[in-house]
CSV table of N, CA and C and ligand atoms in Angstrom, one decimal:
chain,number,residue,atom,x,y,z
A,1,MET,N,115.2,10.5,-1.4
A,1,MET,CA,114.1,9.7,-2.1
A,1,MET,C,114.5,9.7,-3.6
A,2,PRO,N,114.2,8.6,-4.3
A,2,PRO,CA,114.7,8.6,-5.7
A,2,PRO,C,113.6,9.2,-6.5
A,3,ASN,N,113.9,9.2,-7.8
A,3,ASN,CA,112.9,9.8,-8.8
A,3,ASN,C,111.6,9.0,-8.7
A,4,GLN,N,110.4,9.6,-8.6
A,4,GLN,CA,109.3,8.9,-8.4
A,4,GLN,C,108.2,9.6,-9.4
A,5,LYS,N,107.2,8.7,-9.6
A,5,LYS,CA,106.0,9.2,-10.4
A,5,LYS,C,104.8,9.1,-9.5
A,6,THR,N,103.9,10.1,-9.7
A,6,THR,CA,102.6,10.2,-8.9
A,6,THR,C,101.5,10.6,-9.6
A,7,LEU,N,100.2,10.3,-9.2
A,7,LEU,CA,99.0,10.8,-9.9
A,7,LEU,C,98.5,11.9,-9.4
A,8,SER,N,98.1,12.9,-10.3
A,8,SER,CA,97.5,14.2,-9.8
A,8,SER,C,96.1,14.3,-10.7
A,9,ILE,N,95.0,14.6,-9.9
A,9,ILE,CA,93.9,14.9,-10.4
A,9,ILE,C,93.5,16.4,-10.2
A,10,ILE,N,93.2,17.2,-11.2
A,10,ILE,CA,92.5,18.5,-10.9
A,10,ILE,C,91.0,18.1,-10.9
A,11,LYS,N,90.4,18.4,-9.9
A,11,LYS,CA,88.9,17.9,-9.7
A,11,LYS,C,88.0,18.9,-10.3
A,12,PRO,N,86.7,18.5,-10.5
A,12,PRO,CA,85.7,19.3,-11.2
A,12,PRO,C,85.6,20.7,-10.7
A,13,ASP,N,85.6,20.9,-9.5
A,13,ASP,CA,85.4,22.2,-9.0
A,13,ASP,C,86.6,23.3,-9.5
A,14,ALA,N,87.7,22.9,-9.5
A,14,ALA,CA,88.9,23.7,-10.0
A,14,ALA,C,88.9,23.8,-11.5
A,15,VAL,N,88.5,22.7,-12.3
A,15,VAL,CA,88.5,22.7,-13.6
A,15,VAL,C,87.4,23.7,-14.0
A,16,LYS,N,86.2,23.6,-13.4
A,16,LYS,CA,85.0,24.4,-13.7
A,16,LYS,C,85.4,25.9,-13.4
A,17,ALA,N,86.2,26.2,-12.3
A,17,ALA,CA,86.5,27.6,-11.9
A,17,ALA,C,87.6,28.2,-12.7
A,18,GLY,N,88.3,27.4,-13.6
A,18,GLY,CA,89.3,27.9,-14.5
A,18,GLY,C,90.6,27.9,-13.8
A,19,HIS,N,90.8,27.0,-12.8
A,19,HIS,CA,92.1,27.2,-12.0
A,19,HIS,C,93.2,26.2,-12.5
A,20,ALA,N,93.0,25.5,-13.5
A,20,ALA,CA,93.8,24.4,-14.0
A,20,ALA,C,95.3,25.0,-14.2
A,21,ASN,N,95.4,26.0,-15.1
A,21,ASN,CA,96.8,26.5,-15.4
A,21,ASN,C,97.5,27.1,-14.2
A,22,ALA,N,96.8,27.7,-13.2
A,22,ALA,CA,97.4,28.3,-12.0
A,22,ALA,C,97.8,27.1,-11.1
A,23,ILE,N,97.0,26.0,-11.1
A,23,ILE,CA,97.5,24.8,-10.3
A,23,ILE,C,98.7,24.2,-10.9
A,24,ASN,N,98.8,24.1,-12.2
A,24,ASN,CA,99.9,23.5,-12.9
A,24,ASN,C,101.3,24.3,-12.8
A,25,LEU,N,100.9,25.6,-12.6
A,25,LEU,CA,102.1,26.4,-12.5
A,25,LEU,C,102.8,26.3,-11.0
A,26,MET,N,101.9,26.0,-10.1
A,26,MET,CA,102.3,25.7,-8.8
A,26,MET,C,103.0,24.4,-8.6
A,27,ILE,N,102.5,23.4,-9.4
A,27,ILE,CA,103.2,22.1,-9.5
A,27,ILE,C,104.6,22.1,-10.1
A,28,GLU,N,104.7,23.0,-11.3
A,28,GLU,CA,105.9,23.0,-12.0
A,28,GLU,C,106.9,23.9,-11.2
A,29,ASN,N,106.3,24.9,-10.6
A,29,ASN,CA,107.4,25.7,-9.6
A,29,ASN,C,107.9,24.9,-8.5
A,30,ALA,N,107.1,24.0,-8.0
A,30,ALA,CA,107.7,23.0,-7.0
A,30,ALA,C,108.8,22.1,-7.5
A,31,GLY,N,109.1,22.1,-8.9
A,31,GLY,CA,110.0,21.1,-9.4
A,31,GLY,C,109.6,19.9,-10.0
A,32,LEU,N,108.3,19.8,-10.0
A,32,LEU,CA,107.6,18.6,-10.5
A,32,LEU,C,107.4,18.7,-12.1
A,33,LYS,N,107.6,17.6,-12.9
A,33,LYS,CA,107.4,17.6,-14.3
A,33,LYS,C,106.0,17.0,-14.6
A,34,ILE,N,105.3,17.7,-15.4
A,34,ILE,CA,103.9,17.0,-15.8
A,34,ILE,C,104.3,16.1,-17.2
A,35,LEU,N,104.2,14.7,-16.9
A,35,LEU,CA,104.7,14.0,-18.1
A,35,LEU,C,103.6,13.6,-19.0
A,36,LYS,N,102.4,13.4,-18.3
A,36,LYS,CA,101.2,13.1,-19.2
A,36,LYS,C,100.0,13.9,-18.6
A,37,LYS,N,99.1,14.2,-19.5
A,37,LYS,CA,98.0,14.8,-19.1
A,37,LYS,C,96.7,14.5,-20.0
A,38,LYS,N,95.5,14.2,-19.2
A,38,LYS,CA,94.4,14.1,-20.2
A,38,LYS,C,93.1,14.7,-19.4
A,39,GLU,N,92.2,15.2,-20.0
A,39,GLU,CA,91.0,15.7,-19.6
A,39,GLU,C,89.9,14.7,-19.9
A,40,LEU,N,89.2,14.4,-18.9
A,40,LEU,CA,88.1,13.4,-19.1
A,40,LEU,C,86.8,13.5,-18.1
A,41,ASN,N,85.9,12.9,-18.4
A,41,ASN,CA,84.7,12.8,-17.4
A,41,ASN,C,84.7,11.3,-16.8
A,42,LEU,N,84.7,11.3,-15.5
A,42,LEU,CA,84.7,10.0,-14.8
A,42,LEU,C,83.2,9.5,-14.9
A,43,THR,N,83.1,8.2,-15.2
A,43,THR,CA,81.8,7.5,-15.0
A,43,THR,C,81.6,7.3,-13.5
A,44,THR,N,80.2,7.0,-13.2
A,44,THR,CA,80.0,6.8,-11.8
A,44,THR,C,80.7,5.5,-11.3
A,45,GLU,N,80.9,4.6,-12.2
A,45,GLU,CA,81.4,3.2,-12.0
A,45,GLU,C,83.0,3.5,-11.7
A,46,GLN,N,83.6,4.4,-12.5
A,46,GLN,CA,85.0,4.6,-12.3
A,46,GLN,C,85.3,5.4,-11.0
A,47,ALA,N,84.4,6.4,-10.6
A,47,ALA,CA,84.6,7.2,-9.4
A,47,ALA,C,84.5,6.1,-8.3
A,48,LYS,N,83.5,5.3,-8.3
A,48,LYS,CA,83.3,4.3,-7.2
A,48,LYS,C,84.5,3.4,-7.1
A,49,GLU,N,85.0,2.9,-8.2
A,49,GLU,CA,86.3,2.1,-8.0
A,49,GLU,C,87.5,2.9,-7.6
A,50,PHE,N,87.5,4.1,-8.1
A,50,PHE,CA,88.7,4.9,-7.7
A,50,PHE,C,88.8,5.2,-6.2
A,51,TYR,N,87.6,5.5,-5.7
A,51,TYR,CA,87.5,5.8,-4.3
A,51,TYR,C,87.0,4.6,-3.4
A,52,SER,N,87.1,3.5,-3.9
A,52,SER,CA,86.5,2.3,-3.2
A,52,SER,C,87.2,2.1,-1.7
A,53,ILE,N,88.2,2.7,-1.5
A,53,ILE,CA,88.9,2.6,-0.2
A,53,ILE,C,88.0,3.4,0.9
A,54,HIS,N,87.1,4.4,0.3
A,54,HIS,CA,86.2,5.2,1.2
A,54,HIS,C,84.8,4.6,1.1
A,55,SER,N,84.6,3.4,0.7
A,55,SER,CA,83.1,3.1,0.5
A,55,SER,C,82.3,2.9,1.6
A,56,ASP,N,83.0,2.7,2.9
A,56,ASP,CA,82.3,2.8,4.1
A,56,ASP,C,82.0,4.1,4.7
A,57,LYS,N,82.5,5.2,4.0
A,57,LYS,CA,82.5,6.4,4.7
A,57,LYS,C,81.1,7.1,4.4
A,58,PRO,N,80.6,8.0,5.3
A,58,PRO,CA,79.3,8.6,5.0
A,58,PRO,C,79.4,9.5,3.9
A,59,PHE,N,80.5,10.0,3.4
A,59,PHE,CA,80.6,10.9,2.3
A,59,PHE,C,80.9,10.3,1.0
A,60,TYR,N,81.0,8.8,1.0
A,60,TYR,CA,81.3,8.2,-0.3
A,60,TYR,C,80.4,8.6,-1.5
A,61,ASN,N,79.1,8.6,-1.3
A,61,ASN,CA,78.2,8.8,-2.4
A,61,ASN,C,78.3,10.2,-2.9
A,62,GLU,N,78.5,11.1,-2.0
A,62,GLU,CA,78.5,12.6,-2.4
A,62,GLU,C,79.9,12.7,-2.9
A,63,LEU,N,80.9,12.1,-2.6
A,63,LEU,CA,82.2,12.2,-3.2
A,63,LEU,C,82.2,11.7,-4.7
A,64,CYS,N,81.5,10.6,-4.9
A,64,CYS,CA,81.4,10.2,-6.2
A,64,CYS,C,80.6,11.0,-7.0
A,65,ASN,N,79.4,11.5,-6.5
A,65,ASN,CA,78.7,12.5,-7.4
A,65,ASN,C,79.4,13.8,-7.7
A,66,PHE,N,80.2,14.2,-6.8
A,66,PHE,CA,81.1,15.4,-7.0
A,66,PHE,C,82.1,15.1,-8.1
A,67,MET,N,82.7,13.9,-8.0
A,67,MET,CA,83.9,13.6,-8.9
A,67,MET,C,83.3,13.4,-10.3
A,68,THR,N,82.0,13.1,-10.5
A,68,THR,CA,81.4,12.8,-11.9
A,68,THR,C,80.7,14.2,-12.3
A,69,SER,N,80.8,15.2,-11.6
A,69,SER,CA,79.9,16.5,-12.0
A,69,SER,C,80.4,17.2,-13.0
A,70,GLY,N,81.6,17.0,-13.5
A,70,GLY,CA,82.2,17.7,-14.5
A,70,GLY,C,83.6,17.2,-15.0
A,71,PRO,N,84.2,17.7,-16.0
A,71,PRO,CA,85.6,17.2,-16.5
A,71,PRO,C,86.7,17.3,-15.3
A,72,ILE,N,87.5,16.3,-15.4
A,72,ILE,CA,88.6,16.4,-14.5
A,72,ILE,C,90.0,16.3,-15.3
A,73,ILE,N,91.0,16.8,-14.8
A,73,ILE,CA,92.3,16.7,-15.5
A,73,ILE,C,93.2,15.6,-14.7
A,74,VAL,N,93.6,14.5,-15.3
A,74,VAL,CA,94.4,13.6,-14.7
A,74,VAL,C,95.8,13.8,-15.3
A,75,GLN,N,96.9,13.7,-14.3
A,75,GLN,CA,98.1,14.0,-14.7
A,75,GLN,C,99.1,13.0,-14.3
A,76,MET,N,100.2,12.7,-14.9
A,76,MET,CA,101.3,11.9,-14.4
A,76,MET,C,102.5,12.9,-14.0
A,77,LEU,N,102.8,13.1,-12.7
A,77,LEU,CA,103.9,13.8,-12.3
A,77,LEU,C,105.2,13.1,-12.0
A,78,GLU,N,106.2,13.7,-12.2
A,78,GLU,CA,107.5,13.0,-12.0
A,78,GLU,C,108.5,13.9,-11.3
A,79,GLY,N,109.3,13.4,-10.4
A,79,GLY,CA,110.3,14.4,-9.7
A,79,GLY,C,110.9,13.5,-8.5
A,80,GLU,N,112.0,14.3,-7.9
A,80,GLU,CA,112.5,13.7,-6.8
A,80,GLU,C,111.5,13.6,-5.7
A,81,ASN,N,111.2,12.6,-5.1
A,81,ASN,CA,110.4,12.5,-3.9
A,81,ASN,C,109.0,13.0,-4.3
A,82,ALA,N,108.7,12.6,-5.6
A,82,ALA,CA,107.4,13.3,-6.1
A,82,ALA,C,106.1,13.1,-5.3
A,83,ILE,N,106.1,12.0,-4.8
A,83,ILE,CA,104.6,11.7,-4.0
A,83,ILE,C,104.5,12.6,-2.8
A,84,GLU,N,105.6,12.6,-2.0
A,84,GLU,CA,105.4,13.4,-0.8
A,84,GLU,C,105.5,15.0,-1.1
A,85,LEU,N,106.3,15.3,-2.1
A,85,LEU,CA,106.3,16.7,-2.5
A,85,LEU,C,105.0,17.2,-3.0
A,86,TYR,N,104.4,16.5,-4.0
A,86,TYR,CA,103.2,16.9,-4.5
A,86,TYR,C,101.9,17.0,-3.2
A,87,ARG,N,102.1,16.0,-2.3
A,87,ARG,CA,101.1,16.1,-1.3
A,87,ARG,C,101.3,17.4,-0.4
A,88,LYS,N,102.6,17.9,-0.3
A,88,LYS,CA,102.9,19.1,0.3
A,88,LYS,C,102.4,20.4,-0.5
A,89,VAL,N,102.6,20.3,-1.8
A,89,VAL,CA,102.2,21.4,-2.6
A,89,VAL,C,100.6,21.4,-2.5
A,90,MET,N,99.9,20.3,-2.4
A,90,MET,CA,98.5,20.2,-2.3
A,90,MET,C,97.9,20.8,-1.1
A,91,GLY,N,98.6,20.6,0.0
A,91,GLY,CA,98.0,21.0,1.3
A,91,GLY,C,97.1,20.0,1.9
A,92,ALA,N,96.7,20.3,3.2
A,92,ALA,CA,95.8,19.4,3.9
A,92,ALA,C,94.4,19.2,3.2
A,93,THR,N,93.8,18.0,3.6
A,93,THR,CA,92.4,17.7,2.9
A,93,THR,C,91.5,18.8,3.0
A,94,ASN,N,91.4,19.2,4.3
A,94,ASN,CA,90.4,20.3,4.7
A,94,ASN,C,91.2,21.7,4.5
A,95,PRO,N,90.6,22.6,3.6
A,95,PRO,CA,91.3,23.8,3.3
A,95,PRO,C,91.5,24.6,4.6
A,96,ASP,N,90.7,24.5,5.7
A,96,ASP,CA,90.8,25.2,6.8
A,96,ASP,C,92.1,24.9,7.5
A,97,ASP,N,92.7,23.6,7.3
A,97,ASP,CA,93.9,23.2,7.9
A,97,ASP,C,95.1,23.4,7.0
A,98,ALA,N,94.8,23.8,5.8
A,98,ALA,CA,96.0,23.8,4.8
A,98,ALA,C,96.9,24.9,5.0
A,99,GLU,N,98.2,24.9,4.8
A,99,GLU,CA,99.2,25.9,4.9
A,99,GLU,C,99.1,26.9,3.8
A,100,GLU,N,99.6,28.1,4.0
A,100,GLU,CA,99.6,29.2,3.1
A,100,GLU,C,100.4,28.6,1.9
A,101,ASN,N,100.1,29.1,0.7
A,101,ASN,CA,100.8,28.8,-0.5
A,101,ASN,C,100.6,27.3,-0.9
A,102,THR,N,99.5,26.7,-0.5
A,102,THR,CA,99.4,25.4,-1.1
A,102,THR,C,98.0,25.5,-2.0
A,103,ILE,N,98.0,24.6,-2.9
A,103,ILE,CA,96.8,24.6,-3.8
A,103,ILE,C,95.5,24.5,-3.1
A,104,ARG,N,95.3,23.7,-2.2
A,104,ARG,CA,94.1,23.6,-1.4
A,104,ARG,C,93.7,24.9,-0.6
A,105,LYS,N,94.7,25.6,0.0
A,105,LYS,CA,94.5,26.8,0.6
A,105,LYS,C,94.0,27.8,-0.3
A,106,LYS,N,94.6,27.9,-1.5
A,106,LYS,CA,94.2,28.9,-2.5
A,106,LYS,C,92.9,28.6,-3.2
A,107,PHE,N,92.6,27.2,-3.5
A,107,PHE,CA,91.6,27.0,-4.4
A,107,PHE,C,90.4,26.0,-3.9
A,108,ALA,N,90.7,25.4,-2.8
A,108,ALA,CA,89.5,24.4,-2.3
A,108,ALA,C,88.5,25.4,-1.7
A,109,THR,N,87.2,24.9,-1.8
A,109,THR,CA,86.2,25.6,-1.2
A,109,THR,C,85.5,24.8,0.0
A,110,SER,N,85.8,23.5,0.0
A,110,SER,CA,85.2,22.8,1.2
A,110,SER,C,86.2,21.5,1.3
A,111,ILE,N,85.9,20.7,2.4
A,111,ILE,CA,86.7,19.5,2.7
A,111,ILE,C,86.5,18.6,1.5
A,112,GLN,N,85.3,18.7,0.8
A,112,GLN,CA,85.1,17.8,-0.3
A,112,GLN,C,85.4,18.3,-1.7
A,113,GLU,N,85.1,19.5,-1.9
A,113,GLU,CA,85.5,20.2,-3.1
A,113,GLU,C,86.8,20.9,-2.9
A,114,ASN,N,87.8,20.0,-2.9
A,114,ASN,CA,89.2,20.6,-2.6
A,114,ASN,C,90.2,20.5,-3.6
A,115,ALA,N,89.8,20.8,-4.8
A,115,ALA,CA,90.6,21.2,-6.0
A,115,ALA,C,91.4,20.1,-6.7
A,116,VAL,N,92.2,19.2,-5.8
A,116,VAL,CA,93.1,18.4,-6.3
A,116,VAL,C,93.1,17.0,-5.6
A,117,HIS,N,93.6,16.0,-6.2
A,117,HIS,CA,94.0,14.7,-5.6
A,117,HIS,C,95.5,14.4,-5.9
A,118,GLY,N,96.0,13.8,-5.0
A,118,GLY,CA,97.4,13.2,-5.1
A,118,GLY,C,97.5,11.9,-4.5
A,119,SER,N,98.3,10.9,-5.1
A,119,SER,CA,98.4,9.7,-4.5
A,119,SER,C,99.3,9.7,-3.2
A,120,ASP,N,98.9,8.9,-2.2
A,120,ASP,CA,99.6,9.1,-0.9
A,120,ASP,C,100.5,8.0,-0.5
A,121,SER,N,100.9,7.2,-1.4
A,121,SER,CA,101.9,6.2,-1.2
A,121,SER,C,102.5,5.7,-2.6
A,122,GLU,N,103.6,4.9,-2.6
A,122,GLU,CA,104.2,4.5,-3.7
A,122,GLU,C,103.2,3.3,-4.3
A,123,GLU,N,102.7,2.5,-3.5
A,123,GLU,CA,101.6,1.5,-4.0
A,123,GLU,C,100.5,2.1,-4.6
A,124,ASN,N,99.9,3.2,-3.9
A,124,ASN,CA,98.7,3.8,-4.6
A,124,ASN,C,99.1,4.6,-5.7
A,125,ALA,N,100.2,5.1,-5.9
A,125,ALA,CA,100.7,5.9,-7.0
A,125,ALA,C,100.6,5.0,-8.3
A,126,LEU,N,101.3,3.8,-8.0
A,126,LEU,CA,101.3,2.8,-9.1
A,126,LEU,C,99.9,2.3,-9.6
A,127,LYS,N,99.2,2.1,-8.5
A,127,LYS,CA,97.7,1.7,-8.8
A,127,LYS,C,96.9,2.6,-9.6
A,128,GLU,N,97.0,4.0,-9.1
A,128,GLU,CA,96.3,5.0,-9.6
A,128,GLU,C,96.9,5.4,-11.0
A,129,LEU,N,98.1,5.4,-11.3
A,129,LEU,CA,98.6,5.7,-12.6
A,129,LEU,C,98.1,4.6,-13.6
A,130,ASN,N,98.0,3.4,-13.1
A,130,ASN,CA,97.6,2.3,-14.0
A,130,ASN,C,96.1,2.5,-14.4
A,131,PHE,N,95.5,3.1,-13.4
A,131,PHE,CA,94.0,3.2,-13.4
A,131,PHE,C,93.8,4.2,-14.7
A,132,PHE,N,94.5,5.1,-14.9
A,132,PHE,CA,94.3,6.2,-15.9
A,132,PHE,C,95.2,6.2,-17.1
A,133,PHE,N,96.4,5.6,-17.0
A,133,PHE,CA,97.4,5.7,-18.1
A,133,PHE,C,97.9,4.3,-18.5
B,1,GDP,P1,93.1,13.3,0.4
B,1,GDP,O1,94.0,12.0,0.3
B,1,GDP,O2,93.7,14.4,1.1
B,1,GDP,O3,92.4,13.5,-0.8
B,1,GDP,O4,91.9,12.9,1.4
B,1,GDP,P2,91.2,11.4,1.8
B,1,GDP,O5,91.9,10.3,1.1
B,1,GDP,O6,91.0,11.3,3.2
B,1,GDP,O7,89.8,11.8,1.1
B,1,GDP,C1,89.7,11.6,-0.2
B,1,GDP,C2,88.6,12.7,-0.8
B,1,GDP,O8,87.4,12.6,-0.1
B,1,GDP,C3,89.1,14.2,-0.2
B,1,GDP,O9,90.1,14.8,-1.1
B,1,GDP,C4,87.8,14.9,-0.2
B,1,GDP,O10,87.4,15.2,-1.6
B,1,GDP,C5,86.8,13.9,0.3
B,1,GDP,N1,86.7,14.0,1.7
B,1,GDP,C6,87.5,13.5,2.7
B,1,GDP,N2,87.0,13.8,3.8
B,1,GDP,C7,85.7,14.2,3.6
B,1,GDP,C8,84.7,14.5,4.5
B,1,GDP,O11,84.8,14.6,5.7
B,1,GDP,N3,83.4,15.0,3.9
B,1,GDP,C9,83.3,15.0,2.5
B,1,GDP,N4,82.1,15.5,2.1
B,1,GDP,N5,84.4,14.7,1.8
B,1,GDP,C10,85.4,14.3,2.2
């Protein structure tokens, strides 16, 4: 896989708990470079748009409330095969299913409050990077 860029979000649960630096160490130790970073608060409108693909899910409103509950850190990551590699470093959506030494295994507290987001395809990475940067 060629050099890729992907979007990472450190979600409100992990920012609030003070895990941002530990998460970024795991990202960098995996060989990914943090090219850009900013801390911000999502508006409800932004959260709804960002997660619009999940608008028909029962957890959509709760997810948007969670994502606006505090500051998040959005980052542009770069590296070989960055999209898939970062998804591996994140671990499964549900921390109960996440492998050892993944961000979500270490820091997620539920299927919703799962510490991080990462783009899941080249198309979404482009879209999500444009959304924030
Ligand atoms: P991801 O790509 O691993 O983040 O997972 P998805 O795209 O499937 O879901 C997006 C986000 O919605 C997840 O990271 C969770 O924060 C949340 N989420 C996913 N499934 C559930 C669920 O069953 N219940 C709740 N409350 N939140 C969920």
